[in-house]
Amino acid sequence: MQSLHRLRTYTLVASVATAVSAGFLGTSAMAEDLRIGTQLKLMTLDPHYADLNENNSLLSHIYERLVIQDRQLNPQPGLAISWKRLSETQWEFKLRDGVRFHDGSPFTAQDVIYSIERIRDFLKPPSGGFQTYTQAIKSVTAPDPMTVVIETSSDVPTLPLSMTSIFIMGHKSGDFATTQDVNSGKQSVGTGPYKFQSWQSGEVLSLMRNDAYWGSAPAWSEVAFQVIESPAARVAALTTGDVDLADYIPSRDVEGLERRGLAIESTSAARSNFLQFDIAREKPPGITDKAGNAVKNPFRDERVRQALTMATDRPFLAEKILLGYGTPAAQLFPTGLSGTSPNLTVAPPDYGGAKALLTEAGFPDGFKVVLAGPAGRYPGDSESLQSIAQNWARIGVSAQPVVAPFSVFATQRSDGAYPVWYGGCSGEAVTFCLRAVLGSPDAKSGAGSLNYGKYQNQTFDAMLEKAMSMEDGPDRSAAIAGATELAMADYPMLPLYHFHLIVGHGQKVGSYAVHPRGWTTAMQAVPSEE
Amino acid sequence: MVTTIVGRLSQAALLLLVMSVIGFVGIHSVGNPVYNIVNIETATAADIRNATIALGLDQPLWRQYLLFMGNVVTGNFGTSYIYHLPAFDLVMSKLPATLELASMAMLIAAPCGTLLGLLAGRRQGCAIDRAILKASVFALSIPSFWLSMVLILVGAITLGWFPSGGRGPTVSLVGQEWSFLTLEGLRRLTLPALALAIPNIALIARLARAGTIEVESQDFVRFCRAKGLSARRILFRHTLPNISIPIVTIVGMQFGGMLAFAVVVETIFAWPGIGKLLIDSIQLLDRPVVMATLTFVSLAFVGLNALVDLLYAVLDPRVRLST
Amino acid sequence: MKANTLRALWKRHRGMSISLPGFLLAAYVLLALAAPLIAPQNPYDPLQIYGWEASSPPGTMGGPGYFYLLGTDGLGRDILSTILYGLRISLVVSITSTVVAALIGLTAGVSAAYFGRWVDVVIMRIVDLQLSLPTILVALIAIVTLGPGIDRIILAIIIVQWATYARVIRGVALSETGKPYLDAARLLRLPTRRVLFRHLLPNSIAPAITLIPIELGHAVALEATLSFLGLGVPVDKPSLGSTVANGFQYLMTGQYWISLFPGLALFGLIASINFVGEGVRRSLDPRSRSV
C-alpha cells in the first residue's frame, strides 16, 4: 500500500516534470512564428456552418474559395483559374492544377461538388448562412476532373461573386461530414496556405505552414490566433509583446501604442454607421413632449429629420470620439468608392437653422426621445449616442441614450421598441447597403432587410433596380449615386461615420495590409527583413 | 447522518430546480440570441425566422423548458448557440483555468492570512495588531474590480513586471490544460490571483486573530506556558491546530465563492475561466451555456459546503463524538 | 420590560468620541446631499458638458470657465462632478436597498420564529436556498431577469440581502419566544401585530443592527460591481461603479484619472462604512468591548 502510494507520487512528479520542461520548450519563440491577438471569435471549425466575418476570416487560412475578392473588392482567380458563362443558367469553372489538400490528396472537381452539395443539401445550421449562395444552384457536374459546370435554376449574373463565399472542403467517400466531426479538428483539411493544428474554443487557433502550398510560400512557420475580445486586453497584449499583431485597435489607444514603438496601419472600412428613424408609425414608443405626454411621431416630418441631421456634430464624432480614425458620413459607403455621390457632404452643425426648422415643423419646444444603440458592438457606438444627445439638447430635443448588449438591442429593435436607433451596414458593394437600408421592405426579394424604420420611396426603388441591372462602369456608378442623392434628400436616416479599421503590430511584422472587409489573416502580414 | 444527507440532496435539487426556472425565464425575457448567430448586417427577415425555428425558440416557453429539463435529466445541457459545442463540455473546458486561479489565490491567502492572524492575536492590542486589523478592514473594502485595475496599473503598466491579462501557455496534465506549469503561465497567474487573494487574506487574518485570542486565553495554553514551552512551539503546535477549524471552513467556503466571484476578476484580466464564460454567455444570451454554468457553480458551491462540514468533523474530534 | 436596545446603543455611542471614519462618512453624505450646489458641473445635463474638452488631464482650465480639478472623461464630463453625482446614486441605491431589505428580512425572520410551523418552513427554506448561492450569482440572475435600471438594481440588492437578516433575526427571536414576557403579552390577548412588532422585534433586533453597516457596505460594492459589468445604471447617468468601468477602457491610454479617482472615492466610502460598522459591532459586543 505504502509503495503503491509512493509510486503514484513518483508518477505524478514525473509527469509534472515533463510537463514543465515541455512548457519551457513551448515558450522559446521561433523566429518565424506569428502570434495574432484578434477580436474575431472563431465560433466553429466548420467552414460551411455560419457566414460570419469571424469564421470566414480565420478559416480562410485553412480553406480556399474558387474565386477571391481583392482589396478593391474585385473578383480574382482562387482555386478556379478562369470561369465563363456557357448559357443564361450555366457557368463553367476551370480548376487550378497541382493543388493538394493538407492530407496529400489532390484537389479535383469532386471536392467542389461535395462542398456545394454539403451546404445545399446536408447542413441545416440555425444561421442559414451559406445557403443563400447555393439556393439558386440546380446542379453541379464535372465534365472532367478539372472542370466544374454549375447550373442555376434562374439567371444569376453574380454567381462568381457567390463563389467568393464558399470554402472548398476535401471530399470524403460516403456521407457528408457532420459539423461535430469537423469541430473535433480531425477533418479540418483544406488547401489553404496554413494547416490546422489545434483549436480551443473561444481561445486559441494554432496553424502551421503548409509547405506544399500551390501559391507563393506562406511567410510564417507557425501562426497562433489568440481570441482577446476586450479591446483593452488586446492592446495590453500587444504592448507587452504577448502578440505580434492585434486587430480592431480602439482609436484612443493608437497614440500610446505609437509612443511605445508599435506600428499602426489603418484603412477606411467599406461600411457606415448611422441613426435610423421610425418613419412609419403614428405613435412609436419612447417619444413624448417635455411634460411626458404622448405626441405624434415627429420623425414622420422630413423637416424634423433634417433638423436633427443639422444639429448632429459629425465632425466631432470622427475627430473626438474616433480620434480621427473615422470619416464623417453623408452616405452609406465612404465618398469616392464606386457608386457613391460626390455631392453629398457633411456640413458642420447649424443649431440655429435646426432650431428654426424644428419650430417650423411644429416642435418649438422640442421633444423627449429614447435614443437606442448597442454597447461596444461598433467603435464609438455608446459614446456617439451620448455625444449626439449633447448635440440635440442644444435645439431642445432631449434624447435619452439607452444602450444594451447587441442581441438585447436587436431583439428590442425588431420588436419596435425604439423610435430612433443606431445601426450599421457593410457589404461587398454599396448597392447591397442601399437596398437593405433604404429599399422598401419586401420579404420576398429580401430588400429593406435593415430598413427597420420602414422608409419607402418607390422612385428610389426603381432607380436602384435600374442601376443594378446596368453593366459595371461609370454609368452604373453614376446611376447608383443619383439614386442615393434622391433618397438622401428625404433624410430617411442620419449617416454618422465610416470608422477606420486599425491594426497594430510589433517589430516582427514589416507591413500589414488592412482589408476593408475587416478580415484579419496571417497572409496580410509581411515579415520584416532583419 | 443519512437524514442530513437526504435533506441536503433534496435541498440542492430544489435549489437547482428553482434556479433553472428563474434563469431560463430570465434569459428568455432578455432577448433573442439569434441576433448573435446570424450576420445581422446581411441577414434577411427569413434568415432570422429560420434560425429562430432551428434553435427551437419559436416554441412556447414552457415547452422549451420541459424539453430542456428532459435533456438535462440525461445529462445533456444542449449545444451552445455560439460555439456549437456541448454546453457542459464547454464549461468543463474552462474549469482548469478557474480552478488554478482560485487555488493559486487560496495558496497565497491561506498561509498569509493565518500568519497575520496569529501575529495579531498574539500581540493583541499592540500596534501591530491594530495595524493588521485596520489593514484588514481596508482590504475588505476595496471593490474587487477596482483592485484588479489598480493591480494592472501598478504591476503591468507602471512597473511592467507582469502581463496585464490573458492566460499563459498551457501544458496537458491529467487530460486537462493547465498554465501554472509554465513560467509564463505563473507570471500571468500572479496579478489575478493577487486580486482574488487580497480580500481573502484579510478575512482569514481576522478569523485567525479571533481564534488565537480565544485559544490563548484557555487553560491548556497557560499550562503549556507554565511548563516552559517556547512561545513559537505553543503557537504552532497548540494554537494553530486549535484555530484550524474555522480557517478550514472559511477557506472552503471562500473557495466556492471564488468560483463565482471570479466573474469580475476574470473579466478584467481576460482570464478564460468559468466566470468570464458566464458573463459572456449572459451578454450573448447563450442560454444552454448560462444554464450549464449556473448549475455547475451552484453544485460546486453546495458540494464544497458539504465537504467543509465533513472536514469539520474530521478535524474536530468533539464534532465526531457528538454525532 | 421593553429593554430598549436602541436606547442603550445610543447611550453607549454618545460617550464615544466621533471617530475619523464616522466623520468621513458624514462628509460623504453631506457631499452627496450638496452635490448640485457644489459640483462645478451637472454631468447629467448634456447642455453643461463640452465634448471638445474630453479626456482633459487633472488641473485643466476649461473653455467655458470650468476648472477640471480631476480631469474629464472621454465624453467631456468633469470627473469631480461625476464623483459627486455618482455618490448620490451609490448612496440612494445602497441605503434604500439596505433599509428595505432589513425591513423585509426582519419581518420575515420574526414571523418565522413567532408563527413557526409552515410559515417557518416556507420562509427558512427560501432563505436557505438563497444563502446557499454566492451573492454575486443571485444578483446576476436577478438583474438579468429584472432588466437594467436604477430601480432594478435596488430590487436586485434587496433580493440578495433580505435573507441574511431573516436568518439572523429568526435565531434570536426563537430564543426570545420562550421568554415569559411574550407569554404575558399573548395572555393579554394583544393583537399579533403588536406582539410581533412592539415586543418581539425590538428585543431581538440588536444583532441585526450590527448587520446593517456591513450590508450597507456590501450594497455599495454590489451596485458598483453590477454597474461595472454593464448591467446597471443608464449610460448617461453614471454611478461611481460605471464611471470606473468607463475608465477601464482608457487604462492603457495613460488616462488613469478616469478610473483612479472615482475608484478611490468608492473605496473611501466603503471603507468608512465598514469602519463605522466595526465600531458599532464592538460597542454592542461586550466581549470585544472590554478589550
mmCIF file with all atom_site columns, C-alpha atoms in Angstrom, chain A residues 218-373:
data_model
loop_
_atom_site.group_PDB
_atom_site.id
_atom_site.type_symbol
_atom_site.label_atom_id
_atom_site.label_alt_id
_atom_site.label_comp_id
_atom_site.label_asym_id
_atom_site.label_entity_id
_atom_site.label_seq_id
_atom_site.pdbx_PDB_ins_code
_atom_site.Cartn_x
_atom_site.Cartn_y
_atom_site.Cartn_z
_atom_site.occupancy
_atom_site.B_iso_or_equiv
_atom_site.pdbx_formal_charge
_atom_site.auth_seq_id
_atom_site.auth_comp_id
_atom_site.auth_asym_id
_atom_site.auth_atom_id
_atom_site.pdbx_PDB_model_num
ATOM 1   C CA . PRO A 1 218 ? 3.472   31.193 -46.715 1.00 0.00 ? 218 PRO A CA 1
ATOM 2   C CA . ALA A 1 219 ? 5.648   33.573 -44.727 1.00 0.00 ? 219 ALA A CA 1
ATOM 3   C CA . TRP A 1 220 ? 5.182   32.208 -41.239 1.00 0.00 ? 220 TRP A CA 1
ATOM 4   C CA . SER A 1 221 ? 6.086   28.772 -39.991 1.00 0.00 ? 221 SER A CA 1
ATOM 5   C CA . GLU A 1 222 ? 3.518   28.913 -37.214 1.00 0.00 ? 222 GLU A CA 1
ATOM 6   C CA . VAL A 1 223 ? 0.556   31.169 -36.608 1.00 0.00 ? 223 VAL A CA 1
ATOM 7   C CA . ALA A 1 224 ? -1.401  31.378 -33.381 1.00 0.00 ? 224 ALA A CA 1
ATOM 8   C CA . PHE A 1 225 ? -4.614  33.337 -33.212 1.00 0.00 ? 225 PHE A CA 1
ATOM 9   C CA . GLN A 1 226 ? -5.444  34.309 -29.680 1.00 0.00 ? 226 GLN A CA 1
ATOM 10  C CA . VAL A 1 227 ? -9.012  35.494 -29.235 1.00 0.00 ? 227 VAL A CA 1
ATOM 11  C CA . ILE A 1 228 ? -8.974  38.533 -26.977 1.00 0.00 ? 228 ILE A CA 1
ATOM 12  C CA . GLU A 1 229 ? -12.356 40.152 -27.114 1.00 0.00 ? 229 GLU A CA 1
ATOM 13  C CA . SER A 1 230 ? -11.796 43.024 -24.728 1.00 0.00 ? 230 SER A CA 1
ATOM 14  C CA . PRO A 1 231 ? -10.140 45.850 -26.686 1.00 0.00 ? 231 PRO A CA 1
ATOM 15  C CA . ALA A 1 232 ? -8.158  46.993 -23.653 1.00 0.00 ? 232 ALA A CA 1
ATOM 16  C CA . ALA A 1 233 ? -6.793  43.493 -23.129 1.00 0.00 ? 233 ALA A CA 1
ATOM 17  C CA . ARG A 1 234 ? -5.871  43.239 -26.796 1.00 0.00 ? 234 ARG A CA 1
ATOM 18  C CA . VAL A 1 235 ? -3.975  46.495 -26.619 1.00 0.00 ? 235 VAL A CA 1
ATOM 19  C CA . ALA A 1 236 ? -2.268  45.322 -23.452 1.00 0.00 ? 236 ALA A CA 1
ATOM 20  C CA . ALA A 1 237 ? -1.211  42.078 -25.080 1.00 0.00 ? 237 ALA A CA 1
ATOM 21  C CA . LEU A 1 238 ? 0.286   43.995 -27.984 1.00 0.00 ? 238 LEU A CA 1
ATOM 22  C CA . THR A 1 239 ? 2.050   46.412 -25.662 1.00 0.00 ? 239 THR A CA 1
ATOM 23  C CA . THR A 1 240 ? 3.662   43.691 -23.605 1.00 0.00 ? 240 THR A CA 1
ATOM 24  C CA . GLY A 1 241 ? 4.681   41.757 -26.704 1.00 0.00 ? 241 GLY A CA 1
ATOM 25  C CA . ASP A 1 242 ? 2.392   38.802 -25.995 1.00 0.00 ? 242 ASP A CA 1
ATOM 26  C CA . VAL A 1 243 ? 1.146   39.098 -29.543 1.00 0.00 ? 243 VAL A CA 1
ATOM 27  C CA . ASP A 1 244 ? 2.919   40.415 -32.621 1.00 0.00 ? 244 ASP A CA 1
ATOM 28  C CA . LEU A 1 245 ? -0.196  41.828 -34.166 1.00 0.00 ? 245 LEU A CA 1
ATOM 29  C CA . ALA A 1 246 ? -3.600  42.895 -32.911 1.00 0.00 ? 246 ALA A CA 1
ATOM 30  C CA . ASP A 1 247 ? -6.702  43.873 -34.858 1.00 0.00 ? 247 ASP A CA 1
ATOM 31  C CA . TYR A 1 248 ? -9.589  46.258 -34.116 1.00 0.00 ? 248 TYR A CA 1
ATOM 32  C CA . ILE A 1 249 ? -7.474  48.607 -32.049 1.00 0.00 ? 249 ILE A CA 1
ATOM 33  C CA . PRO A 1 250 ? -9.576  51.359 -30.427 1.00 0.00 ? 250 PRO A CA 1
ATOM 34  C CA . SER A 1 251 ? -8.515  54.746 -31.759 1.00 0.00 ? 251 SER A CA 1
ATOM 35  C CA . ARG A 1 252 ? -7.953  56.035 -28.236 1.00 0.00 ? 252 ARG A CA 1
ATOM 36  C CA . ASP A 1 253 ? -5.069  53.595 -27.829 1.00 0.00 ? 253 ASP A CA 1
ATOM 37  C CA . VAL A 1 254 ? -3.244  54.477 -31.046 1.00 0.00 ? 254 VAL A CA 1
ATOM 38  C CA . GLU A 1 255 ? -1.200  57.293 -29.564 1.00 0.00 ? 255 GLU A CA 1
ATOM 39  C CA . GLY A 1 256 ? 0.001   55.188 -26.650 1.00 0.00 ? 256 GLY A CA 1
ATOM 40  C CA . LEU A 1 257 ? 0.943   52.303 -28.915 1.00 0.00 ? 257 LEU A CA 1
ATOM 41  C CA . GLU A 1 258 ? 2.917   54.540 -31.244 1.00 0.00 ? 258 GLU A CA 1
ATOM 42  C CA . ARG A 1 259 ? 4.687   56.032 -28.259 1.00 0.00 ? 259 ARG A CA 1
ATOM 43  C CA . ARG A 1 260 ? 5.792   52.526 -27.328 1.00 0.00 ? 260 ARG A CA 1
ATOM 44  C CA . GLY A 1 261 ? 7.233   51.961 -30.776 1.00 0.00 ? 261 GLY A CA 1
ATOM 45  C CA . LEU A 1 262 ? 4.484   49.837 -32.252 1.00 0.00 ? 262 LEU A CA 1
ATOM 46  C CA . ALA A 1 263 ? 3.331   50.366 -35.810 1.00 0.00 ? 263 ALA A CA 1
ATOM 47  C CA . ILE A 1 264 ? -0.236  51.239 -36.717 1.00 0.00 ? 264 ILE A CA 1
ATOM 48  C CA . GLU A 1 265 ? -1.935  50.545 -40.039 1.00 0.00 ? 265 GLU A CA 1
ATOM 49  C CA . SER A 1 266 ? -5.459  51.531 -40.893 1.00 0.00 ? 266 SER A CA 1
ATOM 50  C CA . THR A 1 267 ? -7.943  51.719 -43.714 1.00 0.00 ? 267 THR A CA 1
ATOM 51  C CA . SER A 1 268 ? -11.376 53.141 -44.158 1.00 0.00 ? 268 SER A CA 1
ATOM 52  C CA . ALA A 1 269 ? -13.932 50.362 -43.937 1.00 0.00 ? 269 ALA A CA 1
ATOM 53  C CA . ALA A 1 270 ? -16.457 49.768 -46.680 1.00 0.00 ? 270 ALA A CA 1
ATOM 54  C CA . ARG A 1 271 ? -19.372 50.468 -44.397 1.00 0.00 ? 271 ARG A CA 1
ATOM 55  C CA . SER A 1 272 ? -21.201 53.094 -42.398 1.00 0.00 ? 272 SER A CA 1
ATOM 56  C CA . ASN A 1 273 ? -22.902 53.570 -39.102 1.00 0.00 ? 273 ASN A CA 1
ATOM 57  C CA . PHE A 1 274 ? -25.995 55.679 -38.865 1.00 0.00 ? 274 PHE A CA 1
ATOM 58  C CA . LEU A 1 275 ? -29.132 56.592 -36.961 1.00 0.00 ? 275 LEU A CA 1
ATOM 59  C CA . GLN A 1 276 ? -32.422 55.291 -38.254 1.00 0.00 ? 276 GLN A CA 1
ATOM 60  C CA . PHE A 1 277 ? -35.780 56.915 -37.512 1.00 0.00 ? 277 PHE A CA 1
ATOM 61  C CA . ASP A 1 278 ? -39.125 55.202 -37.169 1.00 0.00 ? 278 ASP A CA 1
ATOM 62  C CA . ILE A 1 279 ? -40.886 56.802 -40.088 1.00 0.00 ? 279 ILE A CA 1
ATOM 63  C CA . ALA A 1 280 ? -43.898 54.531 -40.358 1.00 0.00 ? 280 ALA A CA 1
ATOM 64  C CA . ARG A 1 281 ? -45.757 54.528 -37.098 1.00 0.00 ? 281 ARG A CA 1
ATOM 65  C CA . GLU A 1 282 ? -48.016 57.321 -35.842 1.00 0.00 ? 282 GLU A CA 1
ATOM 66  C CA . LYS A 1 283 ? -47.083 56.826 -32.218 1.00 0.00 ? 283 LYS A CA 1
ATOM 67  C CA . PRO A 1 284 ? -43.946 54.764 -31.635 1.00 0.00 ? 284 PRO A CA 1
ATOM 68  C CA . PRO A 1 285 ? -42.997 54.201 -28.021 1.00 0.00 ? 285 PRO A CA 1
ATOM 69  C CA . GLY A 1 286 ? -40.273 56.324 -26.471 1.00 0.00 ? 286 GLY A CA 1
ATOM 70  C CA . ILE A 1 287 ? -41.330 59.730 -27.783 1.00 0.00 ? 287 ILE A CA 1
ATOM 71  C CA . THR A 1 288 ? -43.122 62.267 -25.588 1.00 0.00 ? 288 THR A CA 1
ATOM 72  C CA . ASP A 1 289 ? -43.277 66.009 -25.219 1.00 0.00 ? 289 ASP A CA 1
ATOM 73  C CA . LYS A 1 290 ? -41.256 67.636 -22.476 1.00 0.00 ? 290 LYS A CA 1
ATOM 74  C CA . ALA A 1 291 ? -44.031 67.085 -19.944 1.00 0.00 ? 291 ALA A CA 1
ATOM 75  C CA . GLY A 1 292 ? -44.174 63.384 -20.701 1.00 0.00 ? 292 GLY A CA 1
ATOM 76  C CA . ASN A 1 293 ? -47.388 63.396 -22.777 1.00 0.00 ? 293 ASN A CA 1
ATOM 77  C CA . ALA A 1 294 ? -47.623 61.307 -25.908 1.00 0.00 ? 294 ALA A CA 1
ATOM 78  C CA . VAL A 1 295 ? -47.046 63.201 -29.142 1.00 0.00 ? 295 VAL A CA 1
ATOM 79  C CA . LYS A 1 296 ? -47.473 62.382 -32.788 1.00 0.00 ? 296 LYS A CA 1
ATOM 80  C CA . ASN A 1 297 ? -44.348 60.887 -34.309 1.00 0.00 ? 297 ASN A CA 1
ATOM 81  C CA . PRO A 1 298 ? -42.097 63.856 -35.154 1.00 0.00 ? 298 PRO A CA 1
ATOM 82  C CA . PHE A 1 299 ? -39.902 61.719 -37.405 1.00 0.00 ? 299 PHE A CA 1
ATOM 83  C CA . ARG A 1 300 ? -42.677 61.450 -39.972 1.00 0.00 ? 300 ARG A CA 1
ATOM 84  C CA . ASP A 1 301 ? -41.952 65.103 -40.722 1.00 0.00 ? 301 ASP A CA 1
ATOM 85  C CA . GLU A 1 302 ? -38.993 65.418 -43.054 1.00 0.00 ? 302 GLU A CA 1
ATOM 86  C CA . ARG A 1 303 ? -38.121 68.802 -41.522 1.00 0.00 ? 303 ARG A CA 1
ATOM 87  C CA . VAL A 1 304 ? -37.565 67.225 -38.118 1.00 0.00 ? 304 VAL A CA 1
ATOM 88  C CA . ARG A 1 305 ? -35.203 64.654 -39.602 1.00 0.00 ? 305 ARG A CA 1
ATOM 89  C CA . GLN A 1 306 ? -33.381 67.420 -41.425 1.00 0.00 ? 306 GLN A CA 1
ATOM 90  C CA . ALA A 1 307 ? -33.155 69.496 -38.245 1.00 0.00 ? 307 ALA A CA 1
ATOM 91  C CA . LEU A 1 308 ? -31.701 66.587 -36.297 1.00 0.00 ? 308 LEU A CA 1
ATOM 92  C CA . THR A 1 309 ? -29.208 65.956 -39.074 1.00 0.00 ? 309 THR A CA 1
ATOM 93  C CA . MET A 1 310 ? -28.174 69.607 -38.998 1.00 0.00 ? 310 MET A CA 1
ATOM 94  C CA . ALA A 1 311 ? -27.814 69.506 -35.222 1.00 0.00 ? 311 ALA A CA 1
ATOM 95  C CA . THR A 1 312 ? -25.583 66.410 -35.178 1.00 0.00 ? 312 THR A CA 1
ATOM 96  C CA . ASP A 1 313 ? -21.915 67.241 -34.908 1.00 0.00 ? 313 ASP A CA 1
ATOM 97  C CA . ARG A 1 314 ? -20.492 64.521 -37.149 1.00 0.00 ? 314 ARG A CA 1
ATOM 98  C CA . PRO A 1 315 ? -17.004 66.033 -37.421 1.00 0.00 ? 315 PRO A CA 1
ATOM 99  C CA . PHE A 1 316 ? -16.877 65.812 -33.627 1.00 0.00 ? 316 PHE A CA 1
ATOM 100 C CA . LEU A 1 317 ? -17.728 62.107 -33.708 1.00 0.00 ? 317 LEU A CA 1
ATOM 101 C CA . ALA A 1 318 ? -14.977 61.450 -36.241 1.00 0.00 ? 318 ALA A CA 1
ATOM 102 C CA . GLU A 1 319 ? -12.345 63.620 -34.603 1.00 0.00 ? 319 GLU A CA 1
ATOM 103 C CA . LYS A 1 320 ? -13.052 63.310 -30.886 1.00 0.00 ? 320 LYS A CA 1
ATOM 104 C CA . ILE A 1 321 ? -14.879 60.028 -30.371 1.00 0.00 ? 321 ILE A CA 1
ATOM 105 C CA . LEU A 1 322 ? -12.955 58.109 -33.029 1.00 0.00 ? 322 LEU A CA 1
ATOM 106 C CA . LEU A 1 323 ? -9.916  60.392 -32.631 1.00 0.00 ? 323 LEU A CA 1
ATOM 107 C CA . GLY A 1 324 ? -9.508  60.867 -36.355 1.00 0.00 ? 324 GLY A CA 1
ATOM 108 C CA . TYR A 1 325 ? -9.872  57.159 -37.170 1.00 0.00 ? 325 TYR A CA 1
ATOM 109 C CA . GLY A 1 326 ? -13.206 57.759 -38.800 1.00 0.00 ? 326 GLY A CA 1
ATOM 110 C CA . THR A 1 327 ? -14.691 59.865 -41.556 1.00 0.00 ? 327 THR A CA 1
ATOM 111 C CA . PRO A 1 328 ? -17.902 61.861 -41.124 1.00 0.00 ? 328 PRO A CA 1
ATOM 112 C CA . ALA A 1 329 ? -20.551 60.170 -43.240 1.00 0.00 ? 329 ALA A CA 1
ATOM 113 C CA . ALA A 1 330 ? -23.118 61.617 -45.597 1.00 0.00 ? 330 ALA A CA 1
ATOM 114 C CA . GLN A 1 331 ? -23.972 58.348 -47.350 1.00 0.00 ? 331 GLN A CA 1
ATOM 115 C CA . LEU A 1 332 ? -23.620 54.595 -46.928 1.00 0.00 ? 332 LEU A CA 1
ATOM 116 C CA . PHE A 1 333 ? -20.073 53.990 -48.216 1.00 0.00 ? 333 PHE A CA 1
ATOM 117 C CA . PRO A 1 334 ? -17.125 56.369 -47.949 1.00 0.00 ? 334 PRO A CA 1
ATOM 118 C CA . THR A 1 335 ? -17.249 59.017 -50.650 1.00 0.00 ? 335 THR A CA 1
ATOM 119 C CA . GLY A 1 336 ? -15.042 58.058 -53.565 1.00 0.00 ? 336 GLY A CA 1
ATOM 120 C CA . LEU A 1 337 ? -15.903 54.377 -53.678 1.00 0.00 ? 337 LEU A CA 1
ATOM 121 C CA . SER A 1 338 ? -17.812 53.107 -56.677 1.00 0.00 ? 338 SER A CA 1
ATOM 122 C CA . GLY A 1 339 ? -21.474 54.135 -56.526 1.00 0.00 ? 339 GLY A CA 1
ATOM 123 C CA . THR A 1 340 ? -21.055 56.993 -54.052 1.00 0.00 ? 340 THR A CA 1
ATOM 124 C CA . SER A 1 341 ? -22.030 60.576 -54.735 1.00 0.00 ? 341 SER A CA 1
ATOM 125 C CA . PRO A 1 342 ? -19.518 63.440 -54.503 1.00 0.00 ? 342 PRO A CA 1
ATOM 126 C CA . ASN A 1 343 ? -22.407 65.860 -53.980 1.00 0.00 ? 343 ASN A CA 1
ATOM 127 C CA . LEU A 1 344 ? -23.327 64.506 -50.576 1.00 0.00 ? 344 LEU A CA 1
ATOM 128 C CA . THR A 1 345 ? -21.180 66.220 -47.973 1.00 0.00 ? 345 THR A CA 1
ATOM 129 C CA . VAL A 1 346 ? -21.172 66.734 -44.226 1.00 0.00 ? 346 VAL A CA 1
ATOM 130 C CA . ALA A 1 347 ? -21.727 70.281 -43.003 1.00 0.00 ? 347 ALA A CA 1
ATOM 131 C CA . PRO A 1 348 ? -20.687 71.472 -39.534 1.00 0.00 ? 348 PRO A CA 1
ATOM 132 C CA . PRO A 1 349 ? -23.635 71.618 -37.137 1.00 0.00 ? 349 PRO A CA 1
ATOM 133 C CA . ASP A 1 350 ? -26.035 74.518 -37.549 1.00 0.00 ? 350 ASP A CA 1
ATOM 134 C CA . TYR A 1 351 ? -28.008 74.698 -34.324 1.00 0.00 ? 351 TYR A CA 1
ATOM 135 C CA . GLY A 1 352 ? -29.787 77.952 -35.205 1.00 0.00 ? 352 GLY A CA 1
ATOM 136 C CA . GLY A 1 353 ? -31.043 76.645 -38.519 1.00 0.00 ? 353 GLY A CA 1
ATOM 137 C CA . ALA A 1 354 ? -32.008 73.337 -36.954 1.00 0.00 ? 354 ALA A CA 1
ATOM 138 C CA . LYS A 1 355 ? -33.974 75.046 -34.215 1.00 0.00 ? 355 LYS A CA 1
ATOM 139 C CA . ALA A 1 356 ? -35.817 77.160 -36.800 1.00 0.00 ? 356 ALA A CA 1
ATOM 140 C CA . LEU A 1 357 ? -36.722 74.065 -38.825 1.00 0.00 ? 357 LEU A CA 1
ATOM 141 C CA . LEU A 1 358 ? -37.944 72.312 -35.723 1.00 0.00 ? 358 LEU A CA 1
ATOM 142 C CA . THR A 1 359 ? -40.152 75.290 -34.867 1.00 0.00 ? 359 THR A CA 1
ATOM 143 C CA . GLU A 1 360 ? -41.487 75.327 -38.415 1.00 0.00 ? 360 GLU A CA 1
ATOM 144 C CA . ALA A 1 361 ? -42.342 71.651 -38.076 1.00 0.00 ? 361 ALA A CA 1
ATOM 145 C CA . GLY A 1 362 ? -44.418 72.397 -35.012 1.00 0.00 ? 362 GLY A CA 1
ATOM 146 C CA . PHE A 1 363 ? -41.968 71.418 -32.279 1.00 0.00 ? 363 PHE A CA 1
ATOM 147 C CA . PRO A 1 364 ? -40.740 74.779 -30.934 1.00 0.00 ? 364 PRO A CA 1
ATOM 148 C CA . ASP A 1 365 ? -40.145 73.222 -27.512 1.00 0.00 ? 365 ASP A CA 1
ATOM 149 C CA . GLY A 1 366 ? -38.553 70.093 -28.900 1.00 0.00 ? 366 GLY A CA 1
ATOM 150 C CA . PHE A 1 367 ? -39.492 66.670 -27.522 1.00 0.00 ? 367 PHE A CA 1
ATOM 151 C CA . LYS A 1 368 ? -38.131 63.810 -25.492 1.00 0.00 ? 368 LYS A CA 1
ATOM 152 C CA . VAL A 1 369 ? -36.934 60.711 -27.213 1.00 0.00 ? 369 VAL A CA 1
ATOM 153 C CA . VAL A 1 370 ? -35.191 57.459 -26.413 1.00 0.00 ? 370 VAL A CA 1
ATOM 154 C CA . LEU A 1 371 ? -32.009 57.084 -28.462 1.00 0.00 ? 371 LEU A CA 1
ATOM 155 C CA . ALA A 1 372 ? -31.081 53.422 -28.512 1.00 0.00 ? 372 ALA A CA 1
ATOM 156 C CA . GLY A 1 373 ? -27.997 51.535 -29.554 1.00 0.00 ? 373 GLY A CA 1
#
